[in-house]
Amino acid sequence: MSANLFVDVDPFSETPLETDVTHTDCHLSVNGIDNENNDTKKDKPKQLLFAEPLKPEEVRWLYKDDVNKRWMEFCGYDSLRIENTWRSKQSNVNEDGNKDNAMNIERVVVRGGMYDVELENMKCVSIYWPGEEWEIMRGIWFYDGSWIPLEMDHSEVLEEAHLKIFQKQTLTQSSSTPNLGTPTHTYKVIHTEHFTQYHIDWHAIDDVVLHSEYTPSKLMRSVTSKFGFTKTTGYRLVRGYKELATMEDKPDDIDHLVFVVHGIGQKRDTGKIIRNTSMFRECVERMKQKYFPTSEHRVEFFPVEWRSSLKLDGDIVDAITPYSVLSIRHLLNTSAMDILYYTSPLYGGEVRAGLQKELNRLYFMFISRHPGWQGKVSVLAHSLGCVIVYDIVTGWVGYESRPPGSPQRLTGLQFPIENLFCLGSPLSVFLALRTRTPSNRLDLMPEYLCKRFYNIFHWSDPVAYRMEPLIERGYSKIEPVLIPPHGGIDNHLDQQQPSSMNNGDQSNPQSDNDERDDLSPTDTPSKTADRGWSLWGLVRAGWNAKEDTSPTPDNPPIQPEQELAQRLDYVLQAVGIGRNYLYSVTAHTAYWTNCDVAYFVLTRTFPTLET
C-alpha cells in the first residue's frame, strides 16, 4: 500500500497546490526537472547520473515584485550578467577572504536599463527616480510546479550537500554508492538536512523532498507511518530553473519615453505615482503581448514626482489648521491644497519650476546613459498634473508679475513632445477662467510644441472636463470619441460615437433595480424634489439625462469649416458597472489599471502598430 501526497508550492508564501503522486510513478529527471514534459526546458540533457556544479545559465536570479509581492524572474540576459558578476565576486572572496572588499564592485544595469542590481545588499533599485527598490534572490533550488525559489541561504546549504553526495569524484572515493535515480520500493533516505521550519530528505539524485515541521505534517507523518505508507507529505524540490538563461532573452531598446505626471495628493504618499506608473506599465505590456507579440517597439514609463521637493508655504497651513476634525483637515492639506497652491500668484511659479526641473533632469539623465538616442518623448498627466504640464509646454506664467495683457510665453522643456495624454483633466476649466471672453478658436496646443493632444476621461469622473467645446462651441452637442472597450483593435470604432451620453449600465440591467422605482431615465433633479434633495439624486439624474442633439436655430450643426482637424476628447465606455457613490469617486483614479487606456496610449504612441 503506497499513497503519497505532494504539495507543489512553498507552504510559507503561497497557497499549496496538492497533487497525489505515488513513488512508483516517478521517473528520471535532470536536476529535478521533469523529462517527460520539458518543452519549456531549453537544451536540458535527458539524463544525468552524476551531479555537477550548476552552470550560469541554469541559475536564475529573481526580484520580488513590489505590487504583487511575488518573486519574478529576471530575463535571461540580466540573469546571466548578474550570475557572472556574482561568481566573480565569490572568487574574489575566496582569494582575499574579505567579503566587504569583494562586494564593492560595479553595479549591474538590468530590466532594460531602468534599474541597478546592488549585489552588496541584494537589492534592485531604480536609476531615474528615488525610493523604489526590491529584494533580489539567486534561485538554485525551486518548488516543483510553482517554481518559487527556496530561501537563498537554505539553497546554498542544499547545493553543497547535493554535490557532496552525488558529485562524480565524491562517488568514486565513496565505498557506498547512493541511489542515482532508480526508484526503489523501500524508498530509502540517503541524506537529510534539518532547518528550523522543515527538513529535506534525499531519496535519489532527482528525488529531493521538503517536509514541514509544523504539527499537521508531524501528525500526518505519524499516521502514514502507522498505516504502513512508505512516504509522507512533502514538497518536491528541483535543482536549477525550468528554462536555461540565454543572452538573446533581453528587452528591446527603448524607442519612446513617456513621462507620467501625478496630480494632487502626493504629499501624503510620495510613492503613489511610482506604484501607479508600475501598474500602468504592466497594463501596457499585457496589451502589447496580447495584440502585438512580435512588435519590437518598446515604450518606457518614467514616474515624475514633483511634489515632495517643494517647500511652498513652509508648513504654515498646518500651523494655522484648527485641531477640530484634524484628520479630514490633514487630508485636505495634503491633497486639495495643491490646487490652491497652484492658483496662488505666490506659489504657482514654484510648482511649475519644480515639475519642469524634474522633467528636464529625467530626460538628460536618460540621454547621458543612452548617447545618440533618437527616440521620441510623450507626457501622460493626471488631474492637476495636466494643467501644470500644459502651462510649462505653452509657456504660460499667468499675470502675477506684470501689468494686465497677453500672457508671457516661455517654453521651459529642453525636448520636444510627441503626445500629451491627459487623464481625468480639469484643464479646460482653468483655461476658461483665465479670460473673460474666451475665443471659440482657442489655440489650445500649437503643433510645434506638441504634435497630438488627447483628453481621456471616464463619464463618472467628477474632476474631468471636455476640451473640444472650448475650441469650437458647437462641439458641446457632439459627443466625444468612444475608446474601444477591452483593448479592441477595430479602427473604425475610433470614428464612432456613443448613441447617447447616458452612462447607464447596458450590460448589467439588474445593477440598478433598486433605483428604478426612485428615478426613471427621464427624471431630473426637479422631479425628485418631493423625495428630498440629495447630491446622489443629482448624480443619478445626470447619468440618466439625454440631451437633444438635433439641430435647432440655437444649436446649428457643425459646418465643415468649423470641424476640428483632430478630435481631442476620448471617453471610456462604461460597461459592467453599477451606480454608486464609491464608483463615482474612484473613477478619477481608475485609469492606471484600465487596459482600454493602456491599449489607447500604446497604439497612439506607435501609430503603425494597428496598420
PDB file of N, CA, C and O in Angstrom, residues 369-419:
ATOM      1  N   ARG A 369      22.919  58.299 -20.387  1.00  0.00           N
ATOM      2  CA  ARG A 369      23.134  56.853 -20.357  1.00  0.00           C
ATOM      3  C   ARG A 369      22.858  56.216 -21.718  1.00  0.00           C
ATOM      4  O   ARG A 369      23.155  55.044 -21.906  1.00  0.00           O
ATOM      5  N   HIS A 370      22.254  56.972 -22.642  1.00  0.00           N
ATOM      6  CA  HIS A 370      21.956  56.450 -23.975  1.00  0.00           C
ATOM      7  C   HIS A 370      22.393  57.478 -25.019  1.00  0.00           C
ATOM      8  O   HIS A 370      21.554  58.093 -25.686  1.00  0.00           O
ATOM      9  N   PRO A 371      23.694  57.707 -25.142  1.00  0.00           N
ATOM     10  CA  PRO A 371      24.166  58.720 -26.098  1.00  0.00           C
ATOM     11  C   PRO A 371      23.737  58.377 -27.527  1.00  0.00           C
ATOM     12  O   PRO A 371      23.762  57.221 -27.938  1.00  0.00           O
ATOM     13  N   GLY A 372      23.325  59.397 -28.240  1.00  0.00           N
ATOM     14  CA  GLY A 372      22.895  59.189 -29.610  1.00  0.00           C
ATOM     15  C   GLY A 372      21.478  58.680 -29.759  1.00  0.00           C
ATOM     16  O   GLY A 372      21.058  58.332 -30.863  1.00  0.00           O
ATOM     17  N   TRP A 373      20.722  58.665 -28.652  1.00  0.00           N
ATOM     18  CA  TRP A 373      19.356  58.147 -28.697  1.00  0.00           C
ATOM     19  C   TRP A 373      18.488  59.007 -29.608  1.00  0.00           C
ATOM     20  O   TRP A 373      18.529  60.237 -29.551  1.00  0.00           O
ATOM     21  N   GLN A 374      17.694  58.380 -30.473  1.00  0.00           N
ATOM     22  CA  GLN A 374      16.894  59.085 -31.466  1.00  0.00           C
ATOM     23  C   GLN A 374      15.394  58.865 -31.283  1.00  0.00           C
ATOM     24  O   GLN A 374      14.625  59.074 -32.213  1.00  0.00           O
ATOM     25  N   GLY A 375      14.972  58.444 -30.097  1.00  0.00           N
ATOM     26  CA  GLY A 375      13.560  58.150 -29.871  1.00  0.00           C
ATOM     27  C   GLY A 375      12.735  59.400 -29.628  1.00  0.00           C
ATOM     28  O   GLY A 375      13.207  60.533 -29.730  1.00  0.00           O
ATOM     29  N   LYS A 376      11.464  59.187 -29.305  1.00  0.00           N
ATOM     30  CA  LYS A 376      10.523  60.274 -29.078  1.00  0.00           C
ATOM     31  C   LYS A 376      10.104  60.313 -27.607  1.00  0.00           C
ATOM     32  O   LYS A 376      10.269  59.339 -26.876  1.00  0.00           O
ATOM     33  N   VAL A 377       9.532  61.455 -27.217  1.00  0.00           N
ATOM     34  CA  VAL A 377       9.113  61.672 -25.832  1.00  0.00           C
ATOM     35  C   VAL A 377       7.657  62.123 -25.802  1.00  0.00           C
ATOM     36  O   VAL A 377       7.255  62.994 -26.575  1.00  0.00           O
ATOM     37  N   SER A 378       6.873  61.515 -24.929  1.00  0.00           N
ATOM     38  CA  SER A 378       5.495  61.939 -24.689  1.00  0.00           C
ATOM     39  C   SER A 378       5.304  62.156 -23.196  1.00  0.00           C
ATOM     40  O   SER A 378       6.146  61.763 -22.377  1.00  0.00           O
ATOM     41  N   VAL A 379       4.194  62.787 -22.844  1.00  0.00           N
ATOM     42  CA  VAL A 379       3.852  63.020 -21.440  1.00  0.00           C
ATOM     43  C   VAL A 379       2.449  62.501 -21.197  1.00  0.00           C
ATOM     44  O   VAL A 379       1.534  62.756 -21.999  1.00  0.00           O
ATOM     45  N   LEU A 380       2.280  61.753 -20.110  1.00  0.00           N
ATOM     46  CA  LEU A 380       0.969  61.291 -19.661  1.00  0.00           C
ATOM     47  C   LEU A 380       0.727  61.908 -18.292  1.00  0.00           C
ATOM     48  O   LEU A 380       1.452  61.616 -17.337  1.00  0.00           O
ATOM     49  N   ALA A 381      -0.259  62.795 -18.214  1.00  0.00           N
ATOM     50  CA  ALA A 381      -0.504  63.530 -16.980  1.00  0.00           C
ATOM     51  C   ALA A 381      -1.894  63.225 -16.443  1.00  0.00           C
ATOM     52  O   ALA A 381      -2.813  62.907 -17.198  1.00  0.00           O
ATOM     53  N   HIS A 382      -2.031  63.363 -15.132  1.00  0.00           N
ATOM     54  CA  HIS A 382      -3.297  63.062 -14.461  1.00  0.00           C
ATOM     55  C   HIS A 382      -3.750  64.263 -13.655  1.00  0.00           C
ATOM     56  O   HIS A 382      -2.946  64.916 -12.968  1.00  0.00           O
ATOM     57  N   SER A 383      -5.036  64.597 -13.783  1.00  0.00           N
ATOM     58  CA  SER A 383      -5.673  65.592 -12.935  1.00  0.00           C
ATOM     59  C   SER A 383      -4.951  66.945 -13.013  1.00  0.00           C
ATOM     60  O   SER A 383      -4.711  67.465 -14.099  1.00  0.00           O
ATOM     61  N   LEU A 384      -4.584  67.525 -11.879  1.00  0.00           N
ATOM     62  CA  LEU A 384      -3.913  68.818 -11.852  1.00  0.00           C
ATOM     63  C   LEU A 384      -2.596  68.783 -12.622  1.00  0.00           C
ATOM     64  O   LEU A 384      -2.163  69.812 -13.156  1.00  0.00           O
ATOM     65  N   GLY A 385      -1.967  67.617 -12.699  1.00  0.00           N
ATOM     66  CA  GLY A 385      -0.726  67.497 -13.463  1.00  0.00           C
ATOM     67  C   GLY A 385      -0.898  67.909 -14.912  1.00  0.00           C
ATOM     68  O   GLY A 385       0.041  68.427 -15.535  1.00  0.00           O
ATOM     69  N   CYS A 386      -2.097  67.698 -15.475  1.00  0.00           N
ATOM     70  CA  CYS A 386      -2.365  68.107 -16.862  1.00  0.00           C
ATOM     71  C   CYS A 386      -2.245  69.621 -17.004  1.00  0.00           C
ATOM     72  O   CYS A 386      -1.694  70.130 -17.997  1.00  0.00           O
ATOM     73  N   VAL A 387      -2.764  70.353 -16.028  1.00  0.00           N
ATOM     74  CA  VAL A 387      -2.733  71.816 -16.072  1.00  0.00           C
ATOM     75  C   VAL A 387      -1.293  72.318 -15.983  1.00  0.00           C
ATOM     76  O   VAL A 387      -0.881  73.205 -16.746  1.00  0.00           O
ATOM     77  N   ILE A 388      -0.530  71.744 -15.081  1.00  0.00           N
ATOM     78  CA  ILE A 388       0.850  72.207 -14.886  1.00  0.00           C
ATOM     79  C   ILE A 388       1.686  71.903 -16.123  1.00  0.00           C
ATOM     80  O   ILE A 388       2.464  72.749 -16.581  1.00  0.00           O
ATOM     81  N   VAL A 389       1.540  70.702 -16.682  1.00  0.00           N
ATOM     82  CA  VAL A 389       2.295  70.347 -17.886  1.00  0.00           C
ATOM     83  C   VAL A 389       1.921  71.263 -19.043  1.00  0.00           C
ATOM     84  O   VAL A 389       2.792  71.746 -19.787  1.00  0.00           O
ATOM     85  N   TYR A 390       0.630  71.514 -19.194  1.00  0.00           N
ATOM     86  CA  TYR A 390       0.184  72.405 -20.271  1.00  0.00           C
ATOM     87  C   TYR A 390       0.830  73.782 -20.143  1.00  0.00           C
ATOM     88  O   TYR A 390       1.314  74.363 -21.127  1.00  0.00           O
ATOM     89  N   ASP A 391       0.856  74.311 -18.941  1.00  0.00           N
ATOM     90  CA  ASP A 391       1.421  75.645 -18.737  1.00  0.00           C
ATOM     91  C   ASP A 391       2.926  75.659 -18.988  1.00  0.00           C
ATOM     92  O   ASP A 391       3.469  76.658 -19.487  1.00  0.00           O
ATOM     93  N   ILE A 392       3.596  74.572 -18.647  1.00  0.00           N
ATOM     94  CA  ILE A 392       5.042  74.501 -18.904  1.00  0.00           C
ATOM     95  C   ILE A 392       5.319  74.435 -20.398  1.00  0.00           C
ATOM     96  O   ILE A 392       6.187  75.134 -20.933  1.00  0.00           O
ATOM     97  N   VAL A 393       4.564  73.593 -21.101  1.00  0.00           N
ATOM     98  CA  VAL A 393       4.794  73.401 -22.535  1.00  0.00           C
ATOM     99  C   VAL A 393       4.487  74.677 -23.311  1.00  0.00           C
ATOM    100  O   VAL A 393       5.235  75.076 -24.212  1.00  0.00           O
ATOM    101  N   THR A 394       3.383  75.334 -22.970  1.00  0.00           N
ATOM    102  CA  THR A 394       2.984  76.527 -23.712  1.00  0.00           C
ATOM    103  C   THR A 394       3.664  77.792 -23.208  1.00  0.00           C
ATOM    104  O   THR A 394       3.586  78.846 -23.855  1.00  0.00           O
ATOM    105  N   GLY A 395       4.307  77.712 -22.048  1.00  0.00           N
ATOM    106  CA  GLY A 395       4.995  78.881 -21.504  1.00  0.00           C
ATOM    107  C   GLY A 395       4.135  79.816 -20.719  1.00  0.00           C
ATOM    108  O   GLY A 395       4.509  80.961 -20.447  1.00  0.00           O
ATOM    109  N   TRP A 396       2.952  79.376 -20.308  1.00  0.00           N
ATOM    110  CA  TRP A 396       2.056  80.237 -19.528  1.00  0.00           C
ATOM    111  C   TRP A 396       2.658  80.512 -18.152  1.00  0.00           C
ATOM    112  O   TRP A 396       3.055  79.602 -17.440  1.00  0.00           O
ATOM    113  N   VAL A 397       2.711  81.800 -17.778  1.00  0.00           N
ATOM    114  CA  VAL A 397       3.193  82.151 -16.442  1.00  0.00           C
ATOM    115  C   VAL A 397       2.195  83.000 -15.686  1.00  0.00           C
ATOM    116  O   VAL A 397       2.474  83.487 -14.601  1.00  0.00           O
ATOM    117  N   GLY A 398       1.007  83.211 -16.262  1.00  0.00           N
ATOM    118  CA  GLY A 398      -0.018  83.965 -15.556  1.00  0.00           C
ATOM    119  C   GLY A 398       0.227  85.462 -15.619  1.00  0.00           C
ATOM    120  O   GLY A 398       1.066  85.960 -16.368  1.00  0.00           O
ATOM    121  N   TYR A 399      -0.491  86.175 -14.788  1.00  0.00           N
ATOM    122  CA  TYR A 399      -0.439  87.635 -14.804  1.00  0.00           C
ATOM    123  C   TYR A 399       0.199  88.191 -13.532  1.00  0.00           C
ATOM    124  O   TYR A 399       0.152  89.391 -13.288  1.00  0.00           O
ATOM    125  N   GLU A 400       0.787  87.333 -12.741  1.00  0.00           N
ATOM    126  CA  GLU A 400       1.146  87.792 -11.403  1.00  0.00           C
ATOM    127  C   GLU A 400       2.324  88.752 -11.379  1.00  0.00           C
ATOM    128  O   GLU A 400       2.477  89.523 -10.441  1.00  0.00           O
ATOM    129  N   SER A 401       3.213  88.733 -12.422  1.00  0.00           N
ATOM    130  CA  SER A 401       4.450  89.507 -12.321  1.00  0.00           C
ATOM    131  C   SER A 401       4.536  90.631 -13.340  1.00  0.00           C
ATOM    132  O   SER A 401       5.606  91.160 -13.584  1.00  0.00           O
ATOM    133  N   ARG A 402       3.413  91.026 -13.956  1.00  0.00           N
ATOM    134  CA  ARG A 402       3.468  92.087 -14.967  1.00  0.00           C
ATOM    135  C   ARG A 402       2.090  92.728 -15.091  1.00  0.00           C
ATOM    136  O   ARG A 402       1.105  92.206 -14.590  1.00  0.00           O
ATOM    137  N   PRO A 403       1.967  93.881 -15.776  1.00  0.00           N
ATOM    138  CA  PRO A 403       0.661  94.524 -15.958  1.00  0.00           C
ATOM    139  C   PRO A 403      -0.261  93.615 -16.767  1.00  0.00           C
ATOM    140  O   PRO A 403       0.203  92.758 -17.506  1.00  0.00           O
ATOM    141  N   PRO A 404      -1.634  93.862 -16.686  1.00  0.00           N
ATOM    142  CA  PRO A 404      -2.578  93.066 -17.487  1.00  0.00           C
ATOM    143  C   PRO A 404      -2.288  93.155 -18.958  1.00  0.00           C
ATOM    144  O   PRO A 404      -1.872  94.177 -19.473  1.00  0.00           O
ATOM    145  N   GLY A 405      -2.492  91.986 -19.678  1.00  0.00           N
ATOM    146  CA  GLY A 405      -2.191  91.890 -21.098  1.00  0.00           C
ATOM    147  C   GLY A 405      -2.102  90.439 -21.488  1.00  0.00           C
ATOM    148  O   GLY A 405      -2.469  89.550 -20.728  1.00  0.00           O
ATOM    149  N   SER A 406      -1.577  90.133 -22.672  1.00  0.00           N
ATOM    150  CA  SER A 406      -1.425  88.745 -23.100  1.00  0.00           C
ATOM    151  C   SER A 406      -0.359  88.078 -22.245  1.00  0.00           C
ATOM    152  O   SER A 406       0.646  88.707 -21.883  1.00  0.00           O
ATOM    153  N   PRO A 407      -0.545  86.797 -21.898  1.00  0.00           N
ATOM    154  CA  PRO A 407       0.402  86.120 -21.015  1.00  0.00           C
ATOM    155  C   PRO A 407       1.769  85.948 -21.684  1.00  0.00           C
ATOM    156  O   PRO A 407       1.882  85.755 -22.879  1.00  0.00           O
ATOM    157  N   GLN A 408       2.797  86.071 -20.870  1.00  0.00           N
ATOM    158  CA  GLN A 408       4.156  85.827 -21.354  1.00  0.00           C
ATOM    159  C   GLN A 408       4.315  84.336 -21.644  1.00  0.00           C
ATOM    160  O   GLN A 408       3.861  83.498 -20.874  1.00  0.00           O
ATOM    161  N   ARG A 409       4.963  83.981 -22.735  1.00  0.00           N
ATOM    162  CA  ARG A 409       5.089  82.574 -23.112  1.00  0.00           C
ATOM    163  C   ARG A 409       6.565  82.211 -23.217  1.00  0.00           C
ATOM    164  O   ARG A 409       7.272  82.684 -24.102  1.00  0.00           O
ATOM    165  N   LEU A 410       7.002  81.388 -22.308  1.00  0.00           N
ATOM    166  CA  LEU A 410       8.390  80.933 -22.288  1.00  0.00           C
ATOM    167  C   LEU A 410       8.400  79.430 -22.116  1.00  0.00           C
ATOM    168  O   LEU A 410       8.026  78.924 -21.064  1.00  0.00           O
ATOM    169  N   THR A 411       8.805  78.713 -23.139  1.00  0.00           N
ATOM    170  CA  THR A 411       8.855  77.265 -23.019  1.00  0.00           C
ATOM    171  C   THR A 411      10.044  76.862 -22.170  1.00  0.00           C
ATOM    172  O   THR A 411      11.140  77.404 -22.314  1.00  0.00           O
ATOM    173  N   GLY A 412       9.833  75.911 -21.278  1.00  0.00           N
ATOM    174  CA  GLY A 412      10.893  75.542 -20.350  1.00  0.00           C
ATOM    175  C   GLY A 412      11.429  74.146 -20.522  1.00  0.00           C
ATOM    176  O   GLY A 412      12.399  73.778 -19.880  1.00  0.00           O
ATOM    177  N   LEU A 413      10.815  73.316 -21.367  1.00  0.00           N
ATOM    178  CA  LEU A 413      11.290  71.955 -21.561  1.00  0.00           C
ATOM    179  C   LEU A 413      12.386  71.920 -22.619  1.00  0.00           C
ATOM    180  O   LEU A 413      12.304  72.617 -23.641  1.00  0.00           O
ATOM    181  N   GLN A 414      13.373  71.098 -22.386  1.00  0.00           N
ATOM    182  CA  GLN A 414      14.527  71.019 -23.277  1.00  0.00           C
ATOM    183  C   GLN A 414      14.411  69.874 -24.273  1.00  0.00           C
ATOM    184  O   GLN A 414      15.412  69.400 -24.799  1.00  0.00           O
ATOM    185  N   PHE A 415      13.187  69.462 -24.557  1.00  0.00           N
ATOM    186  CA  PHE A 415      12.966  68.386 -25.520  1.00  0.00           C
ATOM    187  C   PHE A 415      11.571  68.549 -26.113  1.00  0.00           C
ATOM    188  O   PHE A 415      10.675  69.101 -25.472  1.00  0.00           O
ATOM    189  N   PRO A 416      11.371  68.107 -27.354  1.00  0.00           N
ATOM    190  CA  PRO A 416      10.045  68.207 -27.977  1.00  0.00           C
ATOM    191  C   PRO A 416       9.118  67.119 -27.458  1.00  0.00           C
ATOM    192  O   PRO A 416       9.564  66.037 -27.053  1.00  0.00           O
ATOM    193  N   ILE A 417       7.821  67.383 -27.462  1.00  0.00           N
ATOM    194  CA  ILE A 417       6.824  66.424 -27.001  1.00  0.00           C
ATOM    195  C   ILE A 417       6.032  65.913 -28.201  1.00  0.00           C
ATOM    196  O   ILE A 417       5.501  66.691 -28.988  1.00  0.00           O
ATOM    197  N   GLU A 418       5.950  64.609 -28.316  1.00  0.00           N
ATOM    198  CA  GLU A 418       5.195  63.989 -29.398  1.00  0.00           C
ATOM    199  C   GLU A 418       3.705  63.968 -29.083  1.00  0.00           C
ATOM    200  O   GLU A 418       2.881  64.369 -29.901  1.00  0.00           O
ATOM    201  N   ASN A 419       3.353  63.483 -27.894  1.00  0.00           N
ATOM    202  CA  ASN A 419       1.948  63.380 -27.479  1.00  0.00           C
ATOM    203  C   ASN A 419       1.802  63.869 -26.046  1.00  0.00           C
ATOM    204  O   ASN A 419       2.681  63.646 -25.209  1.00  0.00           O
TER     205      ASN A 419
END
